[in-house]
Amino acid sequence: MRIFHIYIPIAIITSIAVCCSTPSEQQTESEAALSQAEVAANPAGEYMYGIPIDSFEVERHMVKRGENLGVIMARNGVSPLITHNINEVALPKFDFRGIRSGNSYTLFFSPDTLRTLRYFIYDIDAQRYIRCSISIEPEIELVQREIHSKEHFATATIESSLWTALTKQNLPPELALGLSEIYAWTIDFFGIEKGDKIGVIYTENYVDTTSIGIDKIVAAYMDSHGHRYYAFRYEQDSLVSYFDMEGNNLRRAFLKAPLSYTRISSRFSNGRMHPILKIRRAHHGVDYAAPSGTPVYTIGDGKIVAKGWDKKGGGNYIKIKHNSVYTSVYMHLRGFANGIAVGKTVSQGDLIGYVGKSGLATGPHLDFRIYMNGKPVDPLKVEAPPVEPINNDELERYIAYSDSLRSCLCK
């Protein structure tokens, strides 16, 4: 653990007679003198956590495993009574029992020979910290750091995956997740090819100069299989969604795939050689190879009409009826999500089970199938209709807005 020290003496320290004072009087008089010294020594102000650092000796530490507030306070000369009072006063704002190893804390000591701890700062996370004045009657403040956003534009060319393409450009990894969610209904991310391109306008949140994550994706395009897919963030009727150039919602009736970050190991076929039975028979689904335990989600709203064990080799399976036309089936599951039962209504993206290799399977994968009017169809070729397009009375405004964003994307 590295310890950083900042030693800056006070320019003027007022002499205080303490010989005949009680401990509490000493504390009060010392604090009064310190406040006067702070003003004199720091008229222009270099501050840390709102405290003038040239009035103190400052140390910064990391919480070690097994440490708590009592251990830290005792090591720095604070009495158990004051530590108790700090806990009591802080409780409505922060419970110090939740102090976490690895988080940073900062100590502000008086710069005299007594070297008394005056302030204790605990960083809860990147956005918040607790500021505590050390005294018999401590003052506790939960401080929210000022957050500001910056807009960025970036492009990347895909070599193997969207995530790899973005990280090679030193772009935030969250962009890959955000883009995959935006395009989940329109782009098959298992079918993206080397040379496909992505462009994105996004805002990122910062505390001072430190990034604390992506705020939102404003606009994007993706070139895939010779077509450019645009996405523009737009609020309509108090709801935010992503739309294409014509104002169609990118959200579809079905997700393009029921799980994330994997590969296709077998496609829809009317005569595939079965890897275990060694005979040719129809394989009316798509096999997604993935680690055992990978979450599986329903591709659309619907009702669970079957759940159990498929005696024909499918192992643990779930069947969901989405409407009068479409039904989806999920096979070879390791197990089912909590609460999954026949008759239950599910919403698009709900967790329903986990990838496994139950039934006739050589390794963990999901056998995913879609039926249209009772007949099997290739899940990779299903074209579900869009939902919630831009309203007609809003369309002209949206077109002007998306045109301006497209100009920025295509610079």
Short mmCIF file of C-alpha atoms in Angstrom, two decimals:
data_model
loop_
_atom_site.label_atom_id
_atom_site.label_comp_id
_atom_site.label_asym_id
_atom_site.label_seq_id
_atom_site.Cartn_x
_atom_site.Cartn_y
_atom_site.Cartn_z
CA MET A 1 0.00 0.00 0.00
CA ARG A 2 1.39 3.34 -0.99
CA ILE A 3 0.93 6.27 1.36
CA PHE A 4 0.99 9.79 0.05
CA HIS A 5 1.99 12.65 2.37
CA ILE A 6 1.41 16.32 1.85
CA TYR A 7 3.15 18.48 4.42
CA ILE A 8 2.37 22.20 4.30
CA PRO A 9 2.91 24.21 7.51
CA ILE A 10 0.46 26.87 8.65
CA ALA A 11 1.86 30.33 8.15
CA ILE A 12 0.64 31.63 11.48
CA ILE A 13 -0.28 29.53 14.53
CA THR A 14 -1.79 31.39 17.43
CA SER A 15 -0.45 30.44 20.85
CA ILE A 16 -3.15 28.92 23.02
CA ALA A 17 -2.94 28.49 26.74
CA VAL A 18 -4.22 25.04 27.54
CA CYS A 19 -2.71 24.22 30.91
CA CYS A 20 -5.83 24.99 32.92
CA SER A 21 -8.42 23.93 30.31
CA THR A 22 -10.47 20.75 30.20
CA PRO A 23 -10.00 18.37 27.20
CA SER A 24 -13.23 19.58 25.59
CA GLU A 25 -12.23 23.23 26.10
CA GLN A 26 -8.83 22.47 24.59
CA GLN A 27 -10.55 20.95 21.58
CA THR A 28 -12.84 23.97 21.13
CA GLU A 29 -10.09 26.57 21.51
CA SER A 30 -7.79 24.62 19.23
CA GLU A 31 -10.46 24.38 16.54
CA ALA A 32 -11.19 28.12 16.78
CA ALA A 33 -7.50 28.93 16.38
CA LEU A 34 -7.23 26.46 13.53
CA SER A 35 -10.13 28.07 11.69
CA GLN A 36 -8.45 31.48 11.96
CA ALA A 37 -5.20 29.95 10.74
CA GLU A 38 -6.94 28.32 7.79
CA VAL A 39 -8.28 31.66 6.60
CA ALA A 40 -4.91 33.34 7.00
CA ALA A 41 -2.93 30.55 5.39
CA ASN A 42 -5.24 29.78 2.50
CA PRO A 43 -6.83 32.98 1.17
CA ALA A 44 -6.98 31.83 -2.48
CA GLY A 45 -7.53 28.19 -1.81
CA GLU A 46 -6.15 24.86 -2.85
CA TYR A 47 -8.77 22.49 -1.52
CA MET A 48 -9.19 18.76 -1.24
CA TYR A 49 -12.68 17.51 -0.38
CA GLY A 50 -13.57 21.12 0.43
CA ILE A 51 -10.76 21.38 3.00
CA PRO A 52 -7.78 23.78 2.61
CA ILE A 53 -4.86 21.38 2.32
CA ASP A 54 -2.15 23.93 3.14
CA SER A 55 -3.53 24.01 6.69
CA PHE A 56 -2.96 20.32 7.31
CA GLU A 57 -0.71 17.36 6.90
CA VAL A 58 -2.58 15.02 4.55
CA GLU A 59 -2.30 11.25 4.20
CA ARG A 60 -4.14 9.05 1.76
CA HIS A 61 -4.62 5.32 2.34
CA MET A 62 -6.55 2.30 1.14
CA VAL A 63 -8.79 0.31 3.47
CA LYS A 64 -7.12 -3.02 4.18
CA ARG A 65 -8.96 -6.30 4.40
CA GLY A 66 -10.45 -6.70 7.86
CA GLU A 67 -10.18 -3.01 8.72
CA ASN A 68 -13.12 -1.00 9.99
CA LEU A 69 -13.67 2.55 11.21
CA GLY A 70 -12.69 1.66 14.79
CA VAL A 71 -9.35 0.20 13.70
CA ILE A 72 -8.53 3.21 11.53
CA MET A 73 -9.52 5.73 14.19
CA ALA A 74 -7.64 3.96 17.00
CA ARG A 75 -4.48 3.74 14.88
CA ASN A 76 -4.62 7.50 14.42
CA GLY A 77 -5.19 8.49 18.05
CA VAL A 78 -8.98 8.90 18.10
CA SER A 79 -10.73 7.76 21.27
CA PRO A 80 -13.42 5.05 21.27
CA LEU A 81 -15.95 7.65 22.51
CA ILE A 82 -15.40 9.93 19.53
CA THR A 83 -15.47 6.94 17.16
CA HIS A 84 -18.81 5.91 18.69
CA ASN A 85 -20.16 9.42 18.20
CA ILE A 86 -19.01 9.44 14.58
CA ASN A 87 -20.89 6.20 13.94
CA GLU A 88 -24.03 7.53 15.61
CA VAL A 89 -24.06 10.86 13.78
CA ALA A 90 -23.18 9.28 10.41
CA LEU A 91 -25.83 6.55 10.53
CA PRO A 92 -28.69 8.47 8.85
CA LYS A 93 -26.36 9.28 5.95
CA PHE A 94 -23.94 6.35 5.85
CA ASP A 95 -23.40 3.18 7.84
CA PHE A 96 -19.67 2.80 8.45
CA ARG A 97 -20.19 -0.94 8.89
CA GLY A 98 -20.34 -0.94 5.10
CA ILE A 99 -16.77 0.32 4.74
CA ARG A 100 -15.10 -1.71 1.98
CA SER A 101 -11.53 -2.92 1.60
CA GLY A 102 -9.83 -1.35 -1.40
CA ASN A 103 -11.69 1.95 -1.07
CA SER A 104 -9.58 5.02 -0.31
CA TYR A 105 -9.70 7.29 2.71
CA THR A 106 -7.89 10.53 3.49
CA LEU A 107 -6.69 11.86 6.82
CA PHE A 108 -6.13 15.54 7.68
CA PHE A 109 -3.80 16.13 10.66
CA SER A 110 -2.98 19.35 12.46
CA PRO A 111 0.58 20.37 11.46
CA ASP A 112 1.82 20.79 15.02
CA THR A 113 3.71 18.46 17.33
CA LEU A 114 0.46 16.91 18.59
CA ARG A 115 -0.48 15.93 15.01
CA THR A 116 -4.17 15.59 15.89
CA LEU A 117 -6.56 14.06 13.36
CA ARG A 118 -9.01 16.77 12.32
CA TYR A 119 -10.85 15.33 9.31
CA PHE A 120 -11.53 11.85 8.01
CA ILE A 121 -12.73 11.38 4.42
CA TYR A 122 -14.03 8.07 3.12
CA ASP A 123 -14.61 7.60 -0.63
CA ILE A 124 -17.80 5.58 -1.02
CA ASP A 125 -17.47 5.46 -4.80
CA ALA A 126 -16.42 7.67 -7.69
CA GLN A 127 -19.40 9.98 -7.14
CA ARG A 128 -19.78 10.19 -3.36
CA TYR A 129 -17.70 10.60 -0.23
CA ILE A 130 -18.24 11.07 3.52
CA ARG A 131 -16.54 14.07 5.14
CA CYS A 132 -16.19 13.81 8.90
CA SER A 133 -14.82 16.41 11.32
CA ILE A 134 -13.18 14.72 14.31
CA SER A 135 -14.44 16.03 17.64
CA ILE A 136 -16.64 15.10 20.61
CA GLU A 137 -19.55 16.41 18.51
CA PRO A 138 -18.53 15.36 15.00
CA GLU A 139 -20.06 16.81 11.87
CA ILE A 140 -20.80 14.36 9.08
CA GLU A 141 -21.57 15.32 5.49
CA LEU A 142 -22.42 13.07 2.57
CA VAL A 143 -21.02 14.86 -0.48
CA GLN A 144 -22.05 14.25 -4.08
CA ARG A 145 -19.22 15.15 -6.42
CA GLU A 146 -20.02 17.37 -9.37
CA ILE A 147 -20.52 15.31 -12.51
CA HIS A 148 -20.10 16.69 -16.00
CA SER A 149 -20.57 15.06 -19.38
CA LYS A 150 -18.51 15.21 -22.54
CA GLU A 151 -19.67 14.22 -26.00
CA HIS A 152 -17.39 11.99 -28.07
CA PHE A 153 -17.37 10.64 -31.60
CA ALA A 154 -15.56 7.43 -32.51
CA THR A 155 -15.29 4.92 -35.33
CA ALA A 156 -13.90 1.41 -35.44
CA THR A 157 -13.44 -1.39 -37.95
CA ILE A 158 -14.34 -4.88 -36.83
CA GLU A 159 -11.66 -7.55 -37.13
CA SER A 160 -13.17 -10.30 -34.96
CA SER A 161 -15.80 -8.86 -32.62
CA LEU A 162 -17.44 -5.58 -31.69
CA TRP A 163 -15.88 -5.64 -28.22
CA THR A 164 -12.35 -6.18 -29.60
CA ALA A 165 -12.78 -3.45 -32.20
CA LEU A 166 -13.79 -0.89 -29.57
CA THR A 167 -11.16 -1.82 -26.98
CA LYS A 168 -8.42 -1.59 -29.62
CA GLN A 169 -9.44 2.04 -30.05
CA ASN A 170 -9.24 2.51 -26.24
CA LEU A 171 -12.97 3.12 -26.15
CA PRO A 172 -15.06 2.29 -23.06
CA PRO A 173 -16.05 -1.42 -23.00
CA GLU A 174 -19.60 -0.40 -22.00
CA LEU A 175 -20.06 0.88 -25.56
CA ALA A 176 -20.07 -2.70 -26.86
CA LEU A 177 -22.84 -3.66 -24.48
CA GLY A 178 -24.84 -0.53 -25.23
CA LEU A 179 -24.56 -0.95 -28.99
CA SER A 180 -25.42 -4.65 -28.84
CA GLU A 181 -28.58 -3.75 -26.89
CA ILE A 182 -29.56 -0.99 -29.33
CA TYR A 183 -29.08 -3.25 -32.37
CA ALA A 184 -30.28 -6.46 -30.70
CA TRP A 185 -33.43 -6.47 -32.85
CA THR A 186 -31.87 -5.53 -36.18
CA ILE A 187 -28.32 -6.93 -36.41
CA ASP A 188 -27.19 -10.51 -35.93
CA PHE A 189 -24.00 -10.04 -33.93
CA PHE A 190 -23.07 -13.67 -34.51
CA GLY A 191 -22.92 -12.91 -38.20
CA ILE A 192 -20.85 -9.74 -38.26
CA GLU A 193 -17.87 -9.96 -40.59
CA LYS A 194 -14.31 -8.69 -40.71
CA GLY A 195 -14.34 -5.23 -42.24
CA ASP A 196 -17.75 -4.21 -40.86
CA LYS A 197 -17.64 -0.69 -39.43
CA ILE A 198 -19.18 1.16 -36.52
CA GLY A 199 -19.54 4.87 -35.82
CA VAL A 200 -20.95 6.26 -32.59
CA ILE A 201 -21.69 9.55 -30.85
CA TYR A 202 -21.89 9.12 -27.09
CA THR A 203 -21.63 11.11 -23.89
CA GLU A 204 -19.36 10.08 -21.03
CA ASN A 205 -19.64 11.20 -17.40
CA TYR A 206 -16.65 12.55 -15.51
CA VAL A 207 -15.77 13.56 -11.98
CA ASP A 208 -12.97 16.06 -12.45
CA THR A 209 -10.92 14.30 -15.16
CA THR A 210 -11.84 10.75 -14.15
CA SER A 211 -14.40 8.89 -16.24
CA ILE A 212 -17.18 7.21 -14.28
CA GLY A 213 -18.83 5.57 -17.27
CA ILE A 214 -20.97 6.04 -20.34
CA ASP A 215 -23.96 8.35 -19.93
CA LYS A 216 -25.80 7.56 -23.16
CA ILE A 217 -25.35 6.68 -26.81
CA VAL A 218 -26.75 9.56 -28.84
CA ALA A 219 -26.44 8.14 -32.35
CA ALA A 220 -24.69 5.33 -34.18
CA TYR A 221 -24.31 3.55 -37.47
CA MET A 222 -23.14 0.07 -38.27
CA ASP A 223 -22.08 -1.18 -41.69
CA SER A 224 -22.87 -4.89 -41.97
CA HIS A 225 -23.32 -7.11 -45.02
CA GLY A 226 -23.30 -4.10 -47.34
CA HIS A 227 -26.00 -2.17 -45.50
CA ARG A 228 -25.71 0.80 -43.14
CA TYR A 229 -27.93 0.64 -40.07
CA TYR A 230 -28.51 3.96 -38.30
CA ALA A 231 -29.72 4.42 -34.74
CA PHE A 232 -30.81 7.74 -33.24
CA ARG A 233 -31.79 8.24 -29.62
CA TYR A 234 -35.08 10.11 -29.40
CA GLU A 235 -37.67 10.81 -26.72
CA GLN A 236 -41.31 10.43 -27.66
CA ASP A 237 -44.25 10.52 -25.24
CA SER A 238 -41.75 10.65 -22.34
CA LEU A 239 -40.18 7.36 -23.50
CA VAL A 240 -36.67 7.10 -24.93
CA SER A 241 -35.93 4.66 -27.73
CA TYR A 242 -33.76 4.32 -30.86
CA PHE A 243 -35.07 4.86 -34.38
CA ASP A 244 -33.77 4.56 -37.94
CA MET A 245 -33.66 7.24 -40.64
CA GLU A 246 -37.32 6.79 -41.49
CA GLY A 247 -38.50 6.94 -37.89
CA ASN A 248 -39.00 3.19 -37.42
CA ASN A 249 -38.28 1.90 -33.94
CA LEU A 250 -35.22 -0.36 -33.84
CA ARG A 251 -36.91 -2.41 -31.15
CA ARG A 252 -38.66 -5.37 -32.75
CA ALA A 253 -41.15 -7.93 -31.62
CA PHE A 254 -38.27 -10.38 -31.10
CA LEU A 255 -34.65 -10.18 -30.06
CA LYS A 256 -32.26 -11.40 -32.72
CA ALA A 257 -30.77 -13.94 -30.31
CA PRO A 258 -31.71 -15.30 -26.85
CA LEU A 259 -28.23 -15.02 -25.32
CA SER A 260 -25.11 -12.88 -25.53
CA TYR A 261 -21.45 -13.28 -26.54
CA THR A 262 -21.23 -16.72 -28.07
CA ARG A 263 -21.05 -18.39 -31.51
CA ILE A 264 -23.26 -20.45 -33.79
CA SER A 265 -22.13 -24.08 -33.84
CA SER A 266 -24.93 -25.47 -36.00
CA ARG A 267 -27.54 -23.89 -38.25
CA PHE A 268 -31.07 -24.67 -39.38
CA SER A 269 -31.12 -27.74 -41.62
CA ASN A 270 -33.50 -30.35 -43.02
CA GLY A 271 -30.81 -33.04 -43.06
CA ARG A 272 -28.00 -32.61 -40.56
CA MET A 273 -25.76 -35.49 -39.43
CA HIS A 274 -26.57 -35.89 -35.74
CA PRO A 275 -23.30 -35.76 -33.75
CA ILE A 276 -24.38 -38.54 -31.34
CA LEU A 277 -26.89 -40.69 -33.24
CA LYS A 278 -24.75 -40.60 -36.41
CA ILE A 279 -27.81 -40.43 -38.64
CA ARG A 280 -29.14 -37.68 -40.85
CA ARG A 281 -32.24 -35.98 -39.55
CA ALA A 282 -33.76 -32.51 -39.54
CA HIS A 283 -32.31 -29.93 -37.20
CA HIS A 284 -34.94 -27.20 -37.16
CA GLY A 285 -33.07 -24.80 -34.92
CA VAL A 286 -29.88 -22.85 -34.37
CA ASP A 287 -27.27 -24.11 -31.91
CA TYR A 288 -25.48 -21.39 -29.94
CA ALA A 289 -22.31 -22.76 -28.33
CA ALA A 290 -21.73 -21.10 -24.97
CA PRO A 291 -20.28 -21.92 -21.54
CA SER A 292 -22.50 -23.92 -19.23
CA GLY A 293 -24.53 -21.56 -17.09
CA THR A 294 -24.74 -18.74 -19.65
CA PRO A 295 -28.07 -16.91 -19.11
CA VAL A 296 -30.84 -17.52 -21.66
CA TYR A 297 -33.53 -14.89 -22.24
CA THR A 298 -36.92 -14.99 -23.93
CA ILE A 299 -36.82 -13.28 -27.32
CA GLY A 300 -40.23 -11.68 -26.88
CA ASP A 301 -43.33 -11.24 -24.75
CA GLY A 302 -45.41 -14.37 -24.35
CA LYS A 303 -46.71 -17.18 -22.16
CA ILE A 304 -44.85 -20.34 -21.15
CA VAL A 305 -46.87 -23.23 -22.57
CA ALA A 306 -44.45 -26.10 -21.85
CA LYS A 307 -41.51 -26.76 -19.56
CA GLY A 308 -39.78 -29.99 -18.64
CA TRP A 309 -37.80 -32.84 -20.19
CA ASP A 310 -37.85 -33.58 -23.92
CA LYS A 311 -37.71 -37.35 -24.42
CA LYS A 312 -36.53 -36.99 -28.02
CA GLY A 313 -33.13 -35.66 -26.94
CA GLY A 314 -33.78 -32.00 -26.23
CA GLY A 315 -33.22 -32.37 -22.48
CA ASN A 316 -34.53 -29.54 -20.30
CA TYR A 317 -36.60 -27.25 -22.49
CA ILE A 318 -39.03 -24.31 -22.40
CA LYS A 319 -41.66 -23.44 -25.00
CA ILE A 320 -43.08 -19.89 -25.16
CA LYS A 321 -46.12 -18.85 -27.22
CA HIS A 322 -45.70 -15.22 -28.28
CA ASN A 323 -48.89 -14.69 -30.25
CA SER A 324 -51.20 -16.52 -32.65
CA VAL A 325 -48.33 -16.88 -35.14
CA TYR A 326 -45.01 -17.37 -33.33
CA THR A 327 -43.71 -19.83 -30.72
CA SER A 328 -40.10 -20.20 -29.53
CA VAL A 329 -38.35 -23.20 -27.94
CA TYR A 330 -35.16 -23.32 -25.84
CA MET A 331 -33.48 -26.75 -25.40
CA HIS A 332 -30.57 -28.55 -23.66
CA LEU A 333 -30.85 -26.21 -20.67
CA ARG A 334 -28.84 -26.89 -17.54
CA GLY A 335 -31.70 -25.56 -15.47
CA PHE A 336 -34.54 -23.07 -15.27
CA ALA A 337 -34.64 -19.58 -13.80
CA ASN A 338 -36.51 -19.06 -10.54
CA GLY A 339 -40.25 -18.74 -10.95
CA ILE A 340 -40.40 -20.25 -14.42
CA ALA A 341 -43.60 -22.30 -14.68
CA VAL A 342 -46.19 -23.30 -17.27
CA GLY A 343 -48.79 -20.57 -17.61
CA LYS A 344 -46.49 -17.75 -16.51
CA THR A 345 -46.37 -14.61 -18.66
CA VAL A 346 -42.87 -13.38 -19.56
CA SER A 347 -41.59 -10.16 -21.10
CA GLN A 348 -38.97 -9.72 -23.77
CA GLY A 349 -35.49 -10.13 -22.28
CA ASP A 350 -36.64 -11.99 -19.14
CA LEU A 351 -34.22 -14.61 -17.79
CA ILE A 352 -35.74 -18.07 -18.32
CA GLY A 353 -32.86 -20.55 -17.98
CA TYR A 354 -29.19 -21.39 -18.39
CA VAL A 355 -27.13 -23.02 -21.13
CA GLY A 356 -26.33 -26.68 -20.47
CA LYS A 357 -25.89 -30.03 -22.24
CA SER A 358 -28.91 -31.97 -21.02
CA GLY A 359 -30.36 -34.60 -23.36
CA LEU A 360 -28.44 -35.66 -26.46
CA ALA A 361 -25.62 -33.10 -26.57
CA THR A 362 -21.86 -33.36 -27.00
CA GLY A 363 -21.19 -30.10 -25.18
CA PRO A 364 -22.92 -27.09 -23.63
CA HIS A 365 -25.06 -25.17 -26.10
CA LEU A 366 -28.55 -23.77 -26.62
CA ASP A 367 -30.75 -25.33 -29.32
CA PHE A 368 -33.04 -22.42 -30.19
CA ARG A 369 -36.12 -22.87 -32.40
CA ILE A 370 -38.93 -20.72 -33.76
CA TYR A 371 -42.24 -21.97 -35.13
CA MET A 372 -44.49 -19.88 -37.39
CA ASN A 373 -48.07 -21.08 -37.53
CA GLY A 374 -46.87 -24.40 -36.12
CA LYS A 375 -44.13 -24.93 -38.74
CA PRO A 376 -40.39 -24.61 -37.99
CA VAL A 377 -38.65 -21.61 -39.55
CA ASP A 378 -35.01 -20.55 -39.55
CA PRO A 379 -34.59 -18.22 -36.52
CA LEU A 380 -31.88 -16.30 -38.37
CA LYS A 381 -34.32 -15.38 -41.14
CA VAL A 382 -37.34 -14.32 -39.11
CA GLU A 383 -38.26 -10.71 -39.84
CA ALA A 384 -40.34 -9.44 -36.94
CA PRO A 385 -42.25 -6.16 -37.53
CA PRO A 386 -41.03 -2.97 -35.81
CA VAL A 387 -42.98 -1.41 -32.96
CA GLU A 388 -43.76 2.15 -31.82
CA PRO A 389 -42.57 4.24 -34.80
CA ILE A 390 -42.28 8.03 -34.63
CA ASN A 391 -45.73 9.61 -34.47
CA ASN A 392 -46.85 11.35 -37.66
CA ASP A 393 -47.11 14.73 -35.93
CA GLU A 394 -43.54 14.31 -34.65
CA LEU A 395 -42.00 12.89 -37.82
CA GLU A 396 -40.90 16.18 -39.47
CA ARG A 397 -39.07 17.27 -36.31
CA TYR A 398 -37.47 13.86 -35.94
CA ILE A 399 -36.22 13.79 -39.56
CA ALA A 400 -34.53 17.18 -39.10
CA TYR A 401 -32.97 15.97 -35.85
CA SER A 402 -31.71 12.67 -37.28
CA ASP A 403 -30.35 14.41 -40.41
CA SER A 404 -28.19 16.69 -38.25
CA LEU A 405 -26.85 13.71 -36.30
CA ARG A 406 -26.19 11.76 -39.47
CA SER A 407 -24.08 14.67 -40.76
CA CYS A 408 -21.97 14.43 -37.58
CA LEU A 409 -21.65 10.65 -37.91
CA CYS A 410 -20.55 10.84 -41.53
CA LYS A 411 -17.81 13.44 -41.14
#
